[in-house]
PDB file of C-alpha atoms in Angstrom:
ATOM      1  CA  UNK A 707     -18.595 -27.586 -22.224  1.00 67.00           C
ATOM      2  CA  UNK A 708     -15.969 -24.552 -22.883  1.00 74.00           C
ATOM      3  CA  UNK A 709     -12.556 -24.654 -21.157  1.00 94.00           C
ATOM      4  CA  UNK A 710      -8.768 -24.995 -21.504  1.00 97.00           C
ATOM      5  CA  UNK A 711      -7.275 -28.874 -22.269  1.00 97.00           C
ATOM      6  CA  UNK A 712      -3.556 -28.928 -21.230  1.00 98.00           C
ATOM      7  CA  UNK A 713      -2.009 -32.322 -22.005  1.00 96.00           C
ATOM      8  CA  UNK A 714      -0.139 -34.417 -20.652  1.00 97.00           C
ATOM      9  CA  UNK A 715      -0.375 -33.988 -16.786  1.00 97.00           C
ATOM     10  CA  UNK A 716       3.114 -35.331 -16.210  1.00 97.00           C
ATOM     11  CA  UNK A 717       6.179 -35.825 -18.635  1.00 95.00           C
ATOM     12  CA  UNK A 718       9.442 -36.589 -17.859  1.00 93.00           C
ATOM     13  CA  UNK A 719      12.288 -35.018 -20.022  1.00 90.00           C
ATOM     14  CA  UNK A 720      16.155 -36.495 -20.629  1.00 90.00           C
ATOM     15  CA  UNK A 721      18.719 -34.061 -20.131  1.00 86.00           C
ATOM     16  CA  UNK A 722      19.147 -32.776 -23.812  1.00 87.00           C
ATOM     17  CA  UNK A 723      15.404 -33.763 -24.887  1.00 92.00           C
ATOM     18  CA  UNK A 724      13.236 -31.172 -26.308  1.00 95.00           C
ATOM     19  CA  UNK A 725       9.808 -31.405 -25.218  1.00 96.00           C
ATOM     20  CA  UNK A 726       6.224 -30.248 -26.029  1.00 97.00           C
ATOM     21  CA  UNK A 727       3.342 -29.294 -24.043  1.00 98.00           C
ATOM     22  CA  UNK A 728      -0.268 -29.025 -25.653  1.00 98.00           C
ATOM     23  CA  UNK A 729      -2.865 -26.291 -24.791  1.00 98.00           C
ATOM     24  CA  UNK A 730      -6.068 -26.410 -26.601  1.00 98.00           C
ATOM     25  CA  UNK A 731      -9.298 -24.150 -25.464  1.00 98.00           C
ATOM     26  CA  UNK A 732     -12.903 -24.169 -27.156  1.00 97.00           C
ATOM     27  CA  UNK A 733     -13.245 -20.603 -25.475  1.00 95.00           C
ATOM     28  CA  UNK A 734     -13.168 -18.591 -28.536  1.00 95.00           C
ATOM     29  CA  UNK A 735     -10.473 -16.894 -26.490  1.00 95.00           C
ATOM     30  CA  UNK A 736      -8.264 -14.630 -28.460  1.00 95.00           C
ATOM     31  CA  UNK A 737      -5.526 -14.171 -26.388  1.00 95.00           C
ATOM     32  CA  UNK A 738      -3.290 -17.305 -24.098  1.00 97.00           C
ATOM     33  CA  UNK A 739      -0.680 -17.408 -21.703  1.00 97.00           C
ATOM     34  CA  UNK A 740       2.160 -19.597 -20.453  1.00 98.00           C
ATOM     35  CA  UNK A 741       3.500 -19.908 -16.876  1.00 97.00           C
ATOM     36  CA  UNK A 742       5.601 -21.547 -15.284  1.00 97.00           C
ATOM     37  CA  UNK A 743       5.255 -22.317 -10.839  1.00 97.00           C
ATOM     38  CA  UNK A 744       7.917 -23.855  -8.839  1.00 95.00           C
ATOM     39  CA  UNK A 745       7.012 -25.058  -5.658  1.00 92.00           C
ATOM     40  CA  UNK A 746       5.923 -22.539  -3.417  1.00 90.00           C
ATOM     41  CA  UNK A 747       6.130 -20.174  -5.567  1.00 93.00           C
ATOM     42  CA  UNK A 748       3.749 -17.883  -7.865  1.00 94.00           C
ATOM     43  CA  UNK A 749       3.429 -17.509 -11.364  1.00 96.00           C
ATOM     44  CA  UNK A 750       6.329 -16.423 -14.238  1.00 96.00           C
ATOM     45  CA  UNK A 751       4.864 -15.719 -17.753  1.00 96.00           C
ATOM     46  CA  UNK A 752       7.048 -17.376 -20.186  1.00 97.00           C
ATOM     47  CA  UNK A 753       5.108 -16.558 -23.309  1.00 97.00           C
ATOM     48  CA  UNK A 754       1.766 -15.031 -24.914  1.00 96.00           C
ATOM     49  CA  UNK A 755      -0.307 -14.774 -27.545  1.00 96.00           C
ATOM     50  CA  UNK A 756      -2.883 -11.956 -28.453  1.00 94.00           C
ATOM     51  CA  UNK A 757      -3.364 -13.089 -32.001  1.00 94.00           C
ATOM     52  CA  UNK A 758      -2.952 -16.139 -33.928  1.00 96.00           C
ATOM     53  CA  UNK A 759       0.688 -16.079 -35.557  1.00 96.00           C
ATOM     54  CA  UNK A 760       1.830 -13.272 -33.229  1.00 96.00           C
ATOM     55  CA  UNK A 761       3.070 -14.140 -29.299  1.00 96.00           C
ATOM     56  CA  UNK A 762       5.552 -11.743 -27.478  1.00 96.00           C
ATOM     57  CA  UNK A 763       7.928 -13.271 -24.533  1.00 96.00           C
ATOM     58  CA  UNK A 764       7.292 -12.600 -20.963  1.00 95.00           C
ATOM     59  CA  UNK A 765       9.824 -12.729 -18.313  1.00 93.00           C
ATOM     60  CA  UNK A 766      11.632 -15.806 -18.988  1.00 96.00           C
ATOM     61  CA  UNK A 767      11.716 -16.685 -22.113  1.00 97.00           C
ATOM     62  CA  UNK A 768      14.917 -18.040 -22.459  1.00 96.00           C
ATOM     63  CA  UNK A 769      14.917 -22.008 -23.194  1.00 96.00           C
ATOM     64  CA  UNK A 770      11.414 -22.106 -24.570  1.00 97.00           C
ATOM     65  CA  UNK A 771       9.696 -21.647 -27.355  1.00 98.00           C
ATOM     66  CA  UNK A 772       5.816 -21.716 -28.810  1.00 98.00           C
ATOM     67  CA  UNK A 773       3.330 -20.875 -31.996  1.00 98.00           C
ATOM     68  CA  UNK A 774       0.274 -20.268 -32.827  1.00 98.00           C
ATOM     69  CA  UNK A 775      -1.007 -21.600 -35.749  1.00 98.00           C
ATOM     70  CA  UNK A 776      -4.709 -21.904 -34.609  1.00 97.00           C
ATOM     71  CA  UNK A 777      -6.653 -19.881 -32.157  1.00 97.00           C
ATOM     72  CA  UNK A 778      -7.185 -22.835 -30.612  1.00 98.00           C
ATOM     73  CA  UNK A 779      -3.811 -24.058 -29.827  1.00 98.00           C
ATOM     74  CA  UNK A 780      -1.008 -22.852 -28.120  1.00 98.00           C
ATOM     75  CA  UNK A 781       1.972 -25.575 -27.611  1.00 98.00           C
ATOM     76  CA  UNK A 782       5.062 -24.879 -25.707  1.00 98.00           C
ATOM     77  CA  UNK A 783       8.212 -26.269 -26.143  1.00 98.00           C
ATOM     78  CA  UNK A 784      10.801 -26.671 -23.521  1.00 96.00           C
ATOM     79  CA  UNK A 785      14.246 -26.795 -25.367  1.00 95.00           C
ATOM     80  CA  UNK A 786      17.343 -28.097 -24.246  1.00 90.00           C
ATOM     81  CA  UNK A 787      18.653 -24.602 -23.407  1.00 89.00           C
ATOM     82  CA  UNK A 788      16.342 -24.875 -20.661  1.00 90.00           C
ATOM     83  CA  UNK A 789      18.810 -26.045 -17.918  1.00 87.00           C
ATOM     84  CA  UNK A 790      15.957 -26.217 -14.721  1.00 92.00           C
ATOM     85  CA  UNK A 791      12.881 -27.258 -16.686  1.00 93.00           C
ATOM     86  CA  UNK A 792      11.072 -28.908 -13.642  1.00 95.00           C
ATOM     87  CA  UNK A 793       8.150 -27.403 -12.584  1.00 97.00           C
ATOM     88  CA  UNK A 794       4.602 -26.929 -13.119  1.00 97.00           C
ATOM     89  CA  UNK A 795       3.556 -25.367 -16.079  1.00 98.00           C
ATOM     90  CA  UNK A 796       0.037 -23.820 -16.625  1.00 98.00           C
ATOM     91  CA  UNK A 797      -1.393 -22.582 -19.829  1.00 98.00           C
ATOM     92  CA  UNK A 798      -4.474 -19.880 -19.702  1.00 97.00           C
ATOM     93  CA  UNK A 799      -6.741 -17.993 -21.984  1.00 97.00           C
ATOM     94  CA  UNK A 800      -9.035 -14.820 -21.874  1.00 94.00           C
ATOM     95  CA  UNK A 801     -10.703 -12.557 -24.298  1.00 90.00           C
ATOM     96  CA  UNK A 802      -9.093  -9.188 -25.279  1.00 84.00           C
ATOM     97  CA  UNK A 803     -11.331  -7.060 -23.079  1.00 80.00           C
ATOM     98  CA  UNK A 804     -10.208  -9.486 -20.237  1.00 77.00           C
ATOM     99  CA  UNK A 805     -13.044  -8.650 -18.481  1.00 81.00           C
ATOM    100  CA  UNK A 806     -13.492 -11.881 -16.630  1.00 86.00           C
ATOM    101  CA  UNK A 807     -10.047 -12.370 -16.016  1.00 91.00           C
ATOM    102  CA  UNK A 808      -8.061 -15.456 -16.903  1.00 95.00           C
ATOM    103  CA  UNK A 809      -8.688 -19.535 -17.489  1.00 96.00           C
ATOM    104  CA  UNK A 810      -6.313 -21.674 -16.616  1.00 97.00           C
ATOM    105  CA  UNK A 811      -6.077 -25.443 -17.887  1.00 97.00           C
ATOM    106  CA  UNK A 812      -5.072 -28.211 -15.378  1.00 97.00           C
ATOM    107  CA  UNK A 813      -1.822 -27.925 -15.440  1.00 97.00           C
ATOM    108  CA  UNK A 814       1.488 -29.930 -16.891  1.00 98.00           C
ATOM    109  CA  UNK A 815       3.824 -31.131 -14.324  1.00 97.00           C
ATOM    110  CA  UNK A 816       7.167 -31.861 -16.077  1.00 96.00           C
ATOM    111  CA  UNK A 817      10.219 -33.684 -14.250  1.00 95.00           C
ATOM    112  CA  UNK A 818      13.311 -33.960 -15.714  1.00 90.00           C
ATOM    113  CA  UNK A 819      15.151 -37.537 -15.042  1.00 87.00           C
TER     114      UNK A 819
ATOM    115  CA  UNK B 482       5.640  -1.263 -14.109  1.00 85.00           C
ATOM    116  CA  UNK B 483       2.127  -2.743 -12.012  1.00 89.00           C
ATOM    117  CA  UNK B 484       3.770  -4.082  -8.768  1.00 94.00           C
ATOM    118  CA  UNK B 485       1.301  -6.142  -7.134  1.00 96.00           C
ATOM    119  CA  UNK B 486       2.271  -7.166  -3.579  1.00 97.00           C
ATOM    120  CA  UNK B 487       0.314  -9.313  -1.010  1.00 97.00           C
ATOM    121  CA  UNK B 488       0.165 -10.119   2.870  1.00 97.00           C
ATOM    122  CA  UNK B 489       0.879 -12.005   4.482  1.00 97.00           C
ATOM    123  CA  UNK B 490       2.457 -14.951   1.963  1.00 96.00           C
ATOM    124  CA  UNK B 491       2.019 -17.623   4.529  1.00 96.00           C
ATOM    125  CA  UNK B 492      -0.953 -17.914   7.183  1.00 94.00           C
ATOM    126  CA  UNK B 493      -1.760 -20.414   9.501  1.00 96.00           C
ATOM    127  CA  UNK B 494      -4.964 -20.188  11.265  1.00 93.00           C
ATOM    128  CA  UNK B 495      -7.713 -21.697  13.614  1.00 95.00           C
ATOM    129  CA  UNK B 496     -10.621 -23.283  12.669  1.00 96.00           C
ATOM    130  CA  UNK B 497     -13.230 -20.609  13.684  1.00 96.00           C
ATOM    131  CA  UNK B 498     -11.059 -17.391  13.701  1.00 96.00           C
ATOM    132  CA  UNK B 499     -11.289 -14.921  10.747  1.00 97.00           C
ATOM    133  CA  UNK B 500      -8.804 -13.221   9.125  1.00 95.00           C
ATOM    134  CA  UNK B 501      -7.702 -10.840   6.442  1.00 97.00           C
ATOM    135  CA  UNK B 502      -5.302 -10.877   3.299  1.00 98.00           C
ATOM    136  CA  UNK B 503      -4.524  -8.246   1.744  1.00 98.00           C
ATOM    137  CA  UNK B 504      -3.448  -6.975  -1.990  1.00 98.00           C
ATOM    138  CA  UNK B 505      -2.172  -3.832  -3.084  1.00 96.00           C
ATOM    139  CA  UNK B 506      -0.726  -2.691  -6.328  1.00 96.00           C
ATOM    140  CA  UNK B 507       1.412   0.147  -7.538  1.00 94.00           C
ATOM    141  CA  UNK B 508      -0.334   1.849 -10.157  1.00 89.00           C
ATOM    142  CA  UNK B 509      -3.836   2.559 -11.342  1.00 86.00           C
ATOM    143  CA  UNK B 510      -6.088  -0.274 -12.148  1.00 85.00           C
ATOM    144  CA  UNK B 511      -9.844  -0.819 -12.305  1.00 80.00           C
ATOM    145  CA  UNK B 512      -9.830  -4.647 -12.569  1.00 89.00           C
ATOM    146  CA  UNK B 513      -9.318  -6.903 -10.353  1.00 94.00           C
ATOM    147  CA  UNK B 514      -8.931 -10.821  -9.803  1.00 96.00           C
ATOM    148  CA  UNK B 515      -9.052 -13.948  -6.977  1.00 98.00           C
ATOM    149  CA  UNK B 516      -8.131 -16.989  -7.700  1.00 98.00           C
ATOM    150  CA  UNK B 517      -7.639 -20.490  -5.395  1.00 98.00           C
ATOM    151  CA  UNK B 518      -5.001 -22.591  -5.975  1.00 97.00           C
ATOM    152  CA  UNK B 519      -5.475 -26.254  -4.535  1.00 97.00           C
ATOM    153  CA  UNK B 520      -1.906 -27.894  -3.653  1.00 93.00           C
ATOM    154  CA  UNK B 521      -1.095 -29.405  -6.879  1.00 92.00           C
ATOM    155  CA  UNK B 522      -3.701 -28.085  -8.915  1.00 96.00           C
ATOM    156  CA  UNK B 523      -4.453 -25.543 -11.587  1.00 96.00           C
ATOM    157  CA  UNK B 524      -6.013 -21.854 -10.337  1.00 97.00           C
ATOM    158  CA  UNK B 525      -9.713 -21.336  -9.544  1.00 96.00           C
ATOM    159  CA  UNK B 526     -11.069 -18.156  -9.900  1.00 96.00           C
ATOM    160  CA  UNK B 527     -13.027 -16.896  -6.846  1.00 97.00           C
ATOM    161  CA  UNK B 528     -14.184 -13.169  -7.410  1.00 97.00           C
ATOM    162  CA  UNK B 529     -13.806 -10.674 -10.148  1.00 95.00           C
ATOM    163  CA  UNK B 530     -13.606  -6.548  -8.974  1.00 95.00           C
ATOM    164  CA  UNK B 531     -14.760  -4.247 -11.388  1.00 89.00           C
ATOM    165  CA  UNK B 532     -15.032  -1.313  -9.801  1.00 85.00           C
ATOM    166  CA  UNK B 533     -14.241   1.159  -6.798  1.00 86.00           C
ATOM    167  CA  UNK B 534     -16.152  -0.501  -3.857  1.00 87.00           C
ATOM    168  CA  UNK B 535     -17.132  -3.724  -5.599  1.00 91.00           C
ATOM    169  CA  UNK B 536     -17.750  -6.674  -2.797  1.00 94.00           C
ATOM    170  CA  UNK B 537     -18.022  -9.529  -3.100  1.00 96.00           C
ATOM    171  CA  UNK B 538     -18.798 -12.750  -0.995  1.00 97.00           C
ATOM    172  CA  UNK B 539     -19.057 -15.993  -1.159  1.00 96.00           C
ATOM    173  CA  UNK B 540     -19.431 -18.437   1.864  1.00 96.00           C
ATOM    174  CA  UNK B 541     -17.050 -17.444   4.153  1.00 97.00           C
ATOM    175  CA  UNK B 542     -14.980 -15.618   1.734  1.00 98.00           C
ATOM    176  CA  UNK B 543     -15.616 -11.812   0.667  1.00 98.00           C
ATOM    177  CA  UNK B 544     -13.605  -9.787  -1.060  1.00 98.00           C
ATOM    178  CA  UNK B 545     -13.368  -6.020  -1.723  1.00 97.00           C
ATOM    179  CA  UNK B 546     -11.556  -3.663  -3.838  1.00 95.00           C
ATOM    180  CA  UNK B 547     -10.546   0.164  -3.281  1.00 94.00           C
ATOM    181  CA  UNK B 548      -8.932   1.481  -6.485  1.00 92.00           C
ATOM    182  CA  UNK B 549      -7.975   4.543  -4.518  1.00 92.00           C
ATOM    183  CA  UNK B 550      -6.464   3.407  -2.290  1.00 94.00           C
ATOM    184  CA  UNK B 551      -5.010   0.721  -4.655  1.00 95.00           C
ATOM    185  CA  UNK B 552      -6.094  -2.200  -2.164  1.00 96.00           C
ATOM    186  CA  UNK B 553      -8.076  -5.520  -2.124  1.00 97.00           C
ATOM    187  CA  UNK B 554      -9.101  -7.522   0.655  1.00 98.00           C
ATOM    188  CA  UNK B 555     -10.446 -11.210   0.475  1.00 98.00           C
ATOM    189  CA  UNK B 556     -11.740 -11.188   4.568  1.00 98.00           C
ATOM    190  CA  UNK B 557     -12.185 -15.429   5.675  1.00 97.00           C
ATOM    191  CA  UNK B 558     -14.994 -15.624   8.228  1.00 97.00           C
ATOM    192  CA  UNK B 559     -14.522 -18.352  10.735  1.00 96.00           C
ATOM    193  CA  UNK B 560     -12.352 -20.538   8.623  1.00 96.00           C
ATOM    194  CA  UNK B 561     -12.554 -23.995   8.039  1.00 96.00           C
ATOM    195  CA  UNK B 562     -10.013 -26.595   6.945  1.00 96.00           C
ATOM    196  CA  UNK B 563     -11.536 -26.624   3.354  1.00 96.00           C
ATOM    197  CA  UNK B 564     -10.378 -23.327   2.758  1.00 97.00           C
ATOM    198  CA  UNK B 565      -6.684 -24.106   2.714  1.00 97.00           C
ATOM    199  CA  UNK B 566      -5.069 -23.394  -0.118  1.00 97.00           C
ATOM    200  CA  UNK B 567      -3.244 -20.945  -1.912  1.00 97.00           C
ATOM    201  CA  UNK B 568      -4.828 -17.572  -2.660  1.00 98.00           C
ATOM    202  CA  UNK B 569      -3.601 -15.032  -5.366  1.00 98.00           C
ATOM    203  CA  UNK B 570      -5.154 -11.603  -6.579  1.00 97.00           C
ATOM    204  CA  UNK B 571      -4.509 -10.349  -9.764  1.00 96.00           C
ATOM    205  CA  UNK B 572      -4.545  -6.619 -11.123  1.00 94.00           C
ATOM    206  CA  UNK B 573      -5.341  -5.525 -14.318  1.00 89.00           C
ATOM    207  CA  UNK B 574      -3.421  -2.301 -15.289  1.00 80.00           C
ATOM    208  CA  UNK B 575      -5.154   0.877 -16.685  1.00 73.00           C
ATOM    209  CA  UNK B 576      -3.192   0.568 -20.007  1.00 71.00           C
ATOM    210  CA  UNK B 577      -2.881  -3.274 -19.821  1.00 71.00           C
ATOM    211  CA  UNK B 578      -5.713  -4.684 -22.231  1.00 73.00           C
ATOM    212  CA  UNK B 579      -5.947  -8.152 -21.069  1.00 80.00           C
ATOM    213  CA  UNK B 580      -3.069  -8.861 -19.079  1.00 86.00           C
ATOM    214  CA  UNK B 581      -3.086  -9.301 -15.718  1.00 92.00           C
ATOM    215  CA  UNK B 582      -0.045  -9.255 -13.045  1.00 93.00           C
ATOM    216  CA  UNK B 583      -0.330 -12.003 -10.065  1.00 96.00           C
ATOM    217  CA  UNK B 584       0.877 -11.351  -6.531  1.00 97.00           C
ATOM    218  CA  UNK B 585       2.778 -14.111  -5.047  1.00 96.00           C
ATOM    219  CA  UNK B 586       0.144 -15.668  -3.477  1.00 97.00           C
ATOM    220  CA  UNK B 587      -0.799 -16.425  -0.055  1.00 97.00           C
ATOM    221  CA  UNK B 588      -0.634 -20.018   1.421  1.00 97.00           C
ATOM    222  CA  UNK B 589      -3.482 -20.403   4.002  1.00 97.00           C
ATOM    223  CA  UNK B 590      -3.279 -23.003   6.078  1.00 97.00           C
ATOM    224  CA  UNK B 591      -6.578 -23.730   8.432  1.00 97.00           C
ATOM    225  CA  UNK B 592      -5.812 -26.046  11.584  1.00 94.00           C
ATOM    226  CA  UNK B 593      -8.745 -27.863  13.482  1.00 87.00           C
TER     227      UNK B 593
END
């Protein structure tokens, strides 16, 4: 079955600790997304990609950073710099026409301890 | 810049009673989304709106789209508990390729 794999569903960060979040689709999607939700709240696009070794930074950027090696994959990395890291992040994916919209994965929920 | 606002961003409700949120956005668009959002969980999509008059339904959800007047509705008929959850539209901009912007969702919250 297609879809969008985000791993892991929770991780806890140090103060200082750079961490990663995976995001892997079988979609054949050319183009994936980053957001990031706090409770109660909507979405914020960090990052996206439209092409594989191109991404462009969405509203807030700062303290995180991604690549795009494969079509397939799409990590994000939450760097120190980020000083309020915890919330939920989800990852999506959609062709270029975006005619059926977006797919989001499950979700990462990332506490920092 | 696509502004996409929606009403009202918290609802509590009846069992039984129907209701309307609504979505309007700023500038032209000919696409637009639904998606569900379960507390804690990822987003669903519901209904895609391709066009000026598109409805759709689907059990006691149906939504509609008026691209000149720049508004959807997703209209709950008598509402049951299952349906709470956050709901968010999503607007594709004329000049926007793929990318959507989200409203801020609306929380519905269905009492017995």
């Amino acid at each position: 079955d297609g879809g969008i794999t985000q791993s892991p569903k929770y991780l806890f960060r140090k103060e200082g600790q750079n961490v990663t979040l995976s995001c892997e689709q079988n979609l054949n999607h050319d183009a994936m997304y980053w957001y990031r939700q706090d409770p109660g709240q909507g979405l914020r696009l960090i990052y996206y990609s439209q092409i594989v070794n191109d991404f462009q930074k969405g509203d807030i950027a700062e303290g995180y950073s991604v690549s795009r090696e494969k079509k397939e994959s799409f990590p994000l990395t939450v760097t120190s710099a980020q000083k309020n890291p915890t919330a939920f992040y989800l990852c999506a994916s959609s062709d270029l026409r975006g005619l059926y919209g977006y797919t989001f994965g499950s979700g990462t929920r990332l506490t920092v301890v | 810049e696509l502004k996409v606002e929606q009403n009202p961003l918290f609802l509590s409700m009846q069992e039984g009673k129907n209701y309307t949120i609504y979505c309007d956005y700023s500038t032209t668009s000919d696409r637009l989304y639904w998606y569900r959002q379960d507390p804690g969980k990822s987003l669903e999509s519901l209904f895609v709106l391709l066009s000026n008059g598109a409805v759709k339904q689907e059990g006691r959800l149906m939504a509609s789209l008026d691209t000149k007047a720049r508004l959807s509705t997703l209209h709950i008929t008598a509402a049951v508990h299952d349906l709470s959850a956050t709901y968010f539209c999503a607007v594709r901009g004329s000049n926007a390729g793929n990318m959507l912007t989200f409203g801020g969702g609306t929380r519905l919250m269905v009492k017995p």
